[in-house]
């Protein structure tokens, strides 16, 4: 016989007991509420001893307990440690059982009711988020328990309240049966991490309501109906609406879209409560095989967003959420997939207000079951179906009144099964005004969208051409990449190539970058900590740091690149003295923008002015005549730059904010030329050539004028990026591993000869790794006109090169005093072959320290693309052709060895790389590598640099 204990609820597959049915959440009403956020008492135990609940009794002395802040996670407040796994469960997989070692936090909060708290009616205690299982007592009475960490749960408590000294006790278990449903590639962080609120429920107050606000794009009319469990009236002053709940009314309205998010203020009035409404009229449909809103197909330019703060974890405040939305809008992002759970409800209010399409995703992922070929997967086990349906209902009922939500998602990476089908059927029946998404449903039995993760460019194009095969139903559905462009470390690459495909085929309706923010935890020792930094038994390292924002919400180069790639106004050149402006919006015309031209000569703006552009409708283009070039630019490089700016302040950015830009070349720069008029002069230990001196034995460059130069030689290695290293399951194509296997990180340099001719110093070498027969025959040819020094490097591969090179160029060292950098080329930030759409040609200034991109795990970074010339440490360097420029205060080897930013210590040398080529970036940390056109193949190459000393 199996005995039961008070802890059986932890491993019960049911969603819980005692909670009220799910309902719509609204931000405010005229009913009283009391926030119970703030300081709570906490006791953490190593096991789930549910036998002793004496702490919940009135009068219990918790004076020696710790204090923590709610919302919060106790492991981020000094009690235990976080755990990061991508998909492996950090406990034995034996559903629904969890370990005896189950950290459990007993929380206590004593509160008084405000003096004005009404004596009539009831009260509801609401928890917006607790991980992963909670049992609740109020004034010694057990009121229930629940699972579903990112979902709201309410309990009727009016009969238990008293004016003062109310004791709220919450026992939170880190592990429960619910943990099997929440394997969502994030930190495992127990605690009460969202708001706790006491709500007065007056007699006759609203229980639940559903705002139906559709839009007829043909007639321009909106139809409003608000269904309510309690009779009442709906008023919308701006539309002169005053109708009973349940009644429909139709009138001309301004529709809601992510581009033009117009909301009407309304009011639901019942006998006991007045609830403000924010109403957006819009219609979502699957029509002609496309996702359409208000009759038009939309293109998602989206991101996946986990909730994250580097100190508070998933306990986000309103201003942090607002900062996320503002950053998205300012970087041309128009959509969010709420990976992989419903967000804090305030975030959706912000999406309504500022305008973002939302795919709202259920709190569900069982990814760890993939390790056993999905055997025992809860979503295909009828015992778990009530829990799945509860999670679906709590998402839909809570969020159904948000116009920003256009698609419901069943969850993520949970295999397939009967439980998912039941969820899809319930959602379709409950809300016919939105579509349903689930990526794992490859035959699209239960979904309205064909969705994939990390599909290659070639596969995406085949889908766009309807050549992807699959079921007939799937081929008739729109396609999205619910995850692509894995933004881990340096990258992602290839975004512009994806966007060209999205814009070329109607069926391809965009995608969502993985992901929004690095989940680094602020830590003195590491800077930002990631998996393994807390001694986890199992972890997935820095795979948790794969966002477009660094943990402190500073935009990464990936976000700057994405902004450029998805800009809603494009600038091109028809090559006739005009500029072609294209409106890439789905709904908005260009009346909100001002356009400005500027003319640059050798990277410096010589004149600028306004450009008159008609208010083009979505999808329209116009060729607009540019003025005559303001100056002669013979013998110089010149270009037009045209920018689209906000003409006036908006809710998300000020007037003058740049939304899109483009460059129109006018004249190319002449190649730098050095006449070889100086002859090498051979001394006892030195060779001099023009302004330079060389070691007479090795031919190694020692100085140019008064500037000492160290260790100049061919360099092919870069500190591998996360995308170079690839994912663990990509064993045959992980570029970084192949490079290391060949020894490209430890190349040997053999001197074959130093030849001093009449007009040149030639140094012949072979650069090759130990243990292999491959190599690079490398010739350095130095010439001078007396003032300047020209280096021409010729490289010829030897042997069977089966992999591309990481980089190809030269590296040398300068004194640590070299700090200020000026260059003419791409900037202001870094750029690589497939990540340089946002690189703007101009003259830029920086310090060496500011050239570095602070990736959470150090790796190759900071290269400026298409550099014509650079000045640093008393040297000017001109390239022939253009080059990539990098400078840092540590060697590539030191950068390669570092695990955290704090491992990098500036040395007494500034190391400079001048690269003829760089291998592409791609997104192979969880996706495809670079496209073939971005490979740096080992093939014969020749490139030159001209050095001159500068005072």
XYZ file of C-alpha atoms in Angstrom, residues 175-656:
482
model
C 10.659 21.427 -8.091
C 7.226 19.988 -8.726
C 5.347 18.027 -11.359
C 4.877 21.410 -13.012
C 8.642 21.643 -13.558
C 8.331 18.975 -16.255
C 6.173 21.457 -18.201
C 8.574 24.395 -17.761
C 11.866 23.365 -19.354
C 12.242 26.675 -21.160
C 15.942 27.424 -21.829
C 16.394 29.868 -18.978
C 17.645 30.047 -15.423
C 15.728 27.914 -12.937
C 14.837 30.573 -10.353
C 12.381 29.748 -7.571
C 10.373 32.385 -5.783
C 7.396 34.734 -5.846
C 8.672 36.734 -8.800
C 5.574 38.660 -9.893
C 3.091 40.834 -8.024
C 0.941 39.726 -5.117
C -2.263 41.775 -4.814
C -5.377 41.796 -2.663
C -8.440 42.920 -4.640
C -11.747 44.012 -3.185
C -14.682 42.584 -5.111
C -17.764 44.733 -4.440
C -21.229 43.252 -4.855
C -22.141 43.384 -8.535
C -18.524 43.818 -9.666
C -17.259 42.452 -12.960
C -16.216 38.832 -12.827
C -14.998 38.337 -16.374
C -15.469 40.152 -19.661
C -14.372 39.778 -23.270
C -13.900 42.801 -25.529
C -14.693 41.993 -29.178
C -13.582 44.894 -31.381
C -13.375 43.993 -35.057
C -12.654 46.186 -38.072
C -14.065 46.049 -41.580
C -11.263 47.342 -43.819
C -13.608 47.624 -46.796
C -16.083 49.984 -45.149
C -13.872 51.480 -42.444
C -16.274 50.496 -39.675
C -15.584 48.901 -36.333
C -17.943 46.630 -34.447
C -17.776 46.527 -30.664
C -19.343 44.017 -28.321
C -18.317 43.426 -24.739
C -19.510 40.183 -23.185
C -19.602 40.254 -19.394
C -20.558 37.734 -16.726
C -22.224 40.604 -14.889
C -24.629 42.916 -16.682
C -23.424 46.446 -17.232
C -22.941 49.206 -19.772
C -20.152 50.100 -22.150
C -19.342 53.709 -22.867
C -16.782 55.032 -25.346
C -17.040 58.854 -25.283
C -14.965 59.452 -28.425
C -17.409 57.299 -30.404
C -20.594 58.344 -28.597
C -21.138 54.731 -27.580
C -23.357 53.867 -24.640
C -24.689 50.317 -24.918
C -25.430 47.370 -22.690
C -22.952 44.571 -22.330
C -23.609 41.867 -24.896
C -24.948 44.356 -27.464
C -23.100 45.022 -30.716
C -22.606 48.483 -32.151
C -21.009 49.429 -35.462
C -19.573 52.815 -36.406
C -16.668 54.401 -38.347
C -13.440 54.041 -36.341
C -9.691 54.381 -36.609
C -8.245 50.862 -36.601
C -5.424 49.532 -34.418
C -2.211 48.218 -35.968
C 1.328 47.882 -34.677
C 2.309 50.812 -36.914
C -0.651 53.014 -35.989
C -1.758 51.762 -32.552
C -4.872 53.809 -32.038
C -6.720 53.002 -28.805
C -10.113 54.258 -27.660
C -10.735 54.864 -23.975
C -13.864 53.106 -22.804
C -15.540 52.137 -19.544
C -17.287 48.992 -18.374
C -19.740 49.969 -15.636
C -21.490 47.356 -13.550
C -23.499 47.715 -10.375
C -20.402 47.521 -8.214
C -17.417 48.545 -10.321
C -16.111 50.775 -13.080
C -13.375 49.220 -15.227
C -11.412 51.359 -17.719
C -10.994 49.775 -21.141
C -8.390 50.377 -23.857
C -10.059 49.307 -27.079
C -8.257 48.631 -30.338
C -10.322 47.762 -33.402
C -8.664 45.197 -35.629
C -9.470 41.945 -37.417
C -7.034 39.042 -37.693
C -7.685 36.349 -40.289
C -6.107 33.601 -42.303
C -6.964 34.598 -45.862
C -5.442 33.601 -49.203
C -2.928 31.530 -47.260
C -1.643 34.611 -45.414
C -1.872 36.153 -41.974
C -3.832 39.335 -42.531
C -4.756 42.136 -40.188
C -7.428 44.557 -41.349
C -7.292 43.028 -44.793
C -3.533 43.314 -45.322
C -0.789 40.724 -45.018
C 1.725 41.640 -42.340
C 5.463 41.033 -42.147
C 6.831 40.182 -38.720
C 10.114 41.907 -37.902
C 10.228 40.337 -34.512
C 12.174 39.171 -31.511
C 11.718 36.429 -28.973
C 11.607 37.975 -25.525
C 12.367 36.229 -22.279
C 11.843 38.416 -19.240
C 15.197 39.316 -17.736
C 17.007 41.720 -15.446
C 20.682 41.095 -14.555
C 20.076 41.569 -10.828
C 16.391 40.738 -10.375
C 15.991 37.876 -12.844
C 12.407 37.617 -14.059
C 11.106 40.104 -11.492
C 10.676 43.064 -13.848
C 9.285 46.450 -12.933
C 7.184 48.618 -15.209
C 10.014 50.919 -16.230
C 12.219 48.012 -17.303
C 9.371 46.672 -19.406
C 8.805 50.107 -20.908
C 12.512 50.358 -21.698
C 12.274 47.083 -23.621
C 9.333 48.299 -25.677
C 10.937 51.668 -26.425
C 14.171 49.982 -27.501
C 12.234 47.677 -29.800
C 10.334 50.516 -31.415
C 13.501 52.602 -31.839
C 15.183 49.684 -33.576
C 12.351 49.083 -36.074
C 11.131 45.897 -34.379
C 7.390 45.418 -34.845
C 6.651 42.064 -33.191
C 7.325 39.991 -30.076
C 6.957 36.300 -29.410
C 6.658 35.966 -25.641
C 9.061 33.062 -25.330
C 8.141 30.772 -23.746
C 5.359 31.911 -21.438
C 2.901 34.771 -21.073
C 4.776 37.884 -19.936
C 3.962 40.145 -17.050
C 0.548 41.581 -18.027
C 1.860 45.147 -17.917
C 4.120 44.328 -20.867
C 1.073 43.606 -23.005
C -0.471 46.937 -21.974
C 2.685 48.574 -23.346
C 2.453 46.592 -26.585
C -1.121 47.845 -27.008
C -0.063 51.412 -26.311
C 3.125 51.694 -28.372
C 2.275 49.192 -31.097
C 3.784 45.708 -31.344
C 2.330 42.552 -32.857
C 2.380 39.820 -30.214
C 2.464 36.045 -30.389
C 1.445 35.166 -26.839
C 2.962 31.834 -25.869
C 1.688 29.405 -23.272
C 3.768 28.452 -20.234
C 4.746 25.087 -21.669
C 7.916 23.323 -22.767
C 8.959 19.700 -22.228
C 12.165 19.840 -24.257
C 14.140 17.502 -21.997
C 12.057 14.532 -23.135
C 13.813 14.694 -26.486
C 16.700 12.864 -24.787
C 14.459 9.778 -24.561
C 12.835 10.188 -27.972
C 9.845 11.893 -26.309
C 8.901 8.777 -24.344
C 6.611 9.642 -21.391
C 6.157 13.157 -22.749
C 3.376 14.790 -20.708
C 1.728 16.372 -23.768
C 0.868 12.897 -25.052
C -0.324 11.547 -21.707
C -4.000 12.052 -20.862
C -3.219 12.376 -17.150
C -1.545 15.714 -17.845
C -4.183 17.124 -20.196
C -6.115 18.967 -17.451
C -2.902 20.800 -16.514
C -2.272 21.715 -20.161
C -5.822 22.971 -20.632
C -5.547 24.961 -17.421
C -2.390 26.640 -18.696
C -4.007 27.440 -22.042
C -7.095 28.868 -20.347
C -5.109 30.989 -17.890
C -3.184 32.527 -20.787
C -6.163 33.160 -23.055
C -8.558 34.396 -20.383
C -5.995 36.719 -18.838
C -4.824 38.251 -22.114
C -7.827 38.057 -24.460
C -8.609 41.788 -24.405
C -5.258 42.937 -25.807
C -5.460 44.094 -29.453
C -1.697 43.605 -29.779
C -2.079 39.831 -29.517
C -2.741 38.429 -32.981
C -1.634 34.809 -32.450
C -1.835 32.350 -29.555
C 1.046 29.880 -29.267
C 0.532 26.511 -27.576
C 4.050 26.505 -26.193
C 7.508 25.551 -27.357
C 9.528 22.405 -28.042
C 7.134 20.025 -26.351
C 6.958 17.381 -29.054
C 3.462 16.510 -30.207
C 0.513 14.750 -28.680
C -3.093 14.607 -27.639
C -2.689 17.291 -24.977
C -1.561 19.856 -27.529
C -4.480 18.952 -29.778
C -6.842 19.472 -26.850
C -5.285 22.876 -26.172
C -5.610 23.936 -29.811
C -9.231 22.819 -29.993
C -10.101 24.675 -26.789
C -8.393 27.896 -27.931
C -9.970 27.783 -31.371
C -13.390 27.364 -29.777
C -12.865 30.061 -27.166
C -11.394 32.752 -29.423
C -12.082 32.679 -33.132
C -10.604 36.158 -33.590
C -6.971 35.012 -33.531
C -4.774 32.324 -35.061
C -3.034 29.445 -33.269
C 0.692 28.666 -33.578
C 2.922 25.781 -32.573
C 6.277 25.171 -34.211
C 6.530 21.472 -33.389
C 3.334 20.597 -35.303
C 5.200 19.921 -38.537
C 2.064 18.730 -40.392
C 0.097 21.739 -39.090
C -2.742 19.579 -37.841
C -3.515 21.888 -34.925
C -2.028 25.177 -36.102
C -2.855 27.972 -38.524
C 0.776 28.791 -39.350
C 3.670 26.774 -40.743
C 6.478 27.627 -38.342
C 10.129 26.595 -38.248
C 13.224 27.322 -36.224
C 16.647 28.113 -37.678
C 15.832 26.960 -41.198
C 18.603 27.721 -43.660
C 18.260 30.417 -46.279
C 17.913 27.729 -48.949
C 15.076 25.982 -47.107
C 13.291 29.256 -46.498
C 13.491 30.089 -50.192
C 12.108 26.671 -51.130
C 9.180 27.290 -48.794
C 8.642 30.694 -50.366
C 8.491 28.973 -53.746
C 6.024 26.343 -52.413
C 8.630 23.621 -52.991
C 8.871 22.460 -49.413
C 6.663 19.383 -49.675
C 4.766 18.262 -46.597
C 1.025 17.950 -46.218
C -1.364 19.792 -48.464
C -2.629 21.816 -45.508
C 0.870 22.936 -44.586
C 1.625 24.094 -48.103
C -1.475 26.290 -48.012
C -0.396 28.105 -44.837
C 1.757 31.183 -44.243
C 5.310 30.582 -43.064
C 7.227 32.239 -40.254
C 10.561 31.591 -38.626
C 9.491 31.635 -34.986
C 13.196 31.534 -34.135
C 16.118 32.486 -36.361
C 19.262 34.578 -36.299
C 20.647 33.135 -33.057
C 22.077 36.257 -31.404
C 24.762 34.553 -29.314
C 27.988 36.499 -28.986
C 29.296 38.086 -32.186
C 26.386 37.930 -34.610
C 23.961 36.924 -35.877
C 25.087 36.927 -39.478
C 23.044 36.628 -42.620
C 20.066 38.704 -41.446
C 19.995 40.844 -44.575
C 19.892 37.700 -46.709
C 16.904 36.373 -44.764
C 15.129 39.721 -45.074
C 15.568 39.736 -48.840
C 13.796 36.381 -48.941
C 10.963 37.586 -46.685
C 10.426 40.554 -48.968
C 10.570 38.446 -52.142
C 7.895 35.842 -51.379
C 4.427 36.659 -50.048
C 4.130 33.385 -48.165
C 7.169 34.220 -46.035
C 5.804 36.483 -43.320
C 8.999 37.190 -41.439
C 10.406 35.903 -38.239
C 11.595 36.413 -34.705
C 15.253 36.730 -33.759
C 16.393 34.501 -30.936
C 16.498 36.433 -28.665
C 16.024 39.843 -27.061
C 18.482 39.948 -24.141
C 21.465 38.094 -22.692
C 20.480 36.427 -19.405
C 23.756 37.286 -17.688
C 23.627 37.644 -13.905
C 25.527 40.619 -12.545
C 28.469 39.298 -10.602
C 31.604 40.995 -9.277
C 33.903 38.078 -10.042
C 32.697 37.450 -13.594
C 31.175 40.745 -14.690
C 28.144 38.842 -15.881
C 27.801 35.204 -14.866
C 26.357 32.429 -16.999
C 25.785 28.671 -16.746
C 28.416 26.876 -14.694
C 29.454 29.936 -12.713
C 27.380 28.767 -9.749
C 28.728 25.234 -9.548
C 25.770 23.608 -11.286
C 25.917 19.835 -11.704
C 24.566 20.229 -15.242
C 24.662 23.440 -17.213
C 24.829 24.825 -20.738
C 27.401 27.547 -20.258
C 26.868 30.858 -21.982
C 24.074 29.515 -24.202
C 21.885 31.636 -21.932
C 23.608 34.750 -23.321
C 22.190 34.910 -26.827
C 20.428 38.247 -27.062
C 20.416 41.459 -29.069
C 20.910 43.339 -25.798
C 23.698 42.839 -23.318
C 22.416 42.017 -19.811
C 22.549 45.704 -18.825
C 20.279 46.506 -21.803
C 23.005 48.140 -23.883
C 22.289 47.328 -27.560
C 24.708 44.895 -29.152
C 25.978 45.297 -32.716
C 23.430 42.605 -33.599
C 20.565 44.920 -32.651
C 22.067 47.808 -34.631
C 22.359 45.463 -37.613
C 18.786 44.227 -37.225
C 17.475 47.796 -37.081
C 19.086 48.497 -40.438
C 17.991 45.220 -42.016
C 14.304 45.660 -41.119
C 14.061 49.426 -41.604
C 10.588 50.372 -42.861
C 11.899 52.982 -45.289
C 14.566 51.948 -47.761
C 16.886 54.182 -49.714
C 18.308 52.992 -53.029
C 19.846 54.372 -56.164
C 18.471 54.148 -59.718
C 21.812 55.563 -61.003
C 20.408 58.703 -62.629
C 21.070 61.400 -60.046
C 18.007 60.364 -58.103
C 17.334 58.386 -54.978
C 14.666 55.695 -54.791
C 12.561 55.822 -51.629
C 10.442 52.766 -50.825
C 7.829 52.552 -48.091
C 8.076 49.085 -46.525
C 5.353 49.624 -43.951
C 2.277 47.413 -44.032
C -0.182 50.198 -43.057
C 1.417 53.618 -42.546
C 2.291 56.104 -45.248
C 5.410 58.278 -45.037
C 3.724 61.446 -43.805
C 5.357 61.008 -40.366
C 8.862 61.321 -41.825
C 11.204 64.078 -42.858
C 13.997 63.262 -45.295
C 17.467 64.738 -45.347
C 20.368 64.448 -47.752
C 24.018 64.992 -47.011
C 27.047 64.915 -49.284
C 30.325 63.437 -48.100
C 33.790 63.812 -49.586
C 36.367 61.386 -48.200
C 34.009 60.687 -45.347
C 33.376 64.285 -44.292
C 30.016 65.963 -44.789
C 30.417 69.131 -46.820
C 26.752 70.071 -47.157
C 23.290 68.817 -46.223
C 19.686 69.768 -46.755
C 16.061 68.619 -46.761
C 14.680 66.277 -49.394
C 11.041 66.468 -50.416
C 9.508 62.987 -50.581
C 5.829 62.347 -51.256
C 3.825 60.577 -48.501
C 4.097 57.225 -50.230
C 1.522 54.584 -49.396
C 2.683 51.184 -48.084
C 4.618 49.330 -50.756
C 5.026 52.366 -53.010
C 8.328 53.705 -54.324
C 9.337 57.015 -55.834
C 12.505 58.277 -57.513
C 13.344 61.656 -56.024
C 15.846 63.948 -57.737
C 18.900 64.871 -55.699
C 20.478 68.322 -56.039
C 23.628 68.804 -58.053
C 26.764 67.763 -56.120
C 27.728 70.803 -54.046
C 31.490 70.470 -54.661
C 33.877 68.947 -57.147
C 35.276 65.697 -55.800
C 37.824 64.677 -58.427
C 40.526 62.534 -56.855
C 38.394 61.874 -53.796
C 35.695 59.439 -52.745
C 32.264 61.006 -52.570
C 28.739 59.860 -51.785
C 25.226 60.931 -50.926
C 23.603 59.792 -47.712
C 19.829 60.039 -47.405
C 18.113 59.580 -44.059
C 14.476 59.149 -43.057
C 13.800 60.903 -39.737
C 10.788 61.269 -37.511
C 9.278 64.632 -38.390
C 7.784 65.116 -34.924
C 7.972 63.610 -31.473
C 6.232 60.265 -31.065
C 5.398 58.253 -27.975
C 8.536 56.146 -28.521
C 11.165 58.511 -29.962
C 11.821 62.244 -30.417
C 11.756 64.199 -33.645
C 14.929 63.609 -35.633
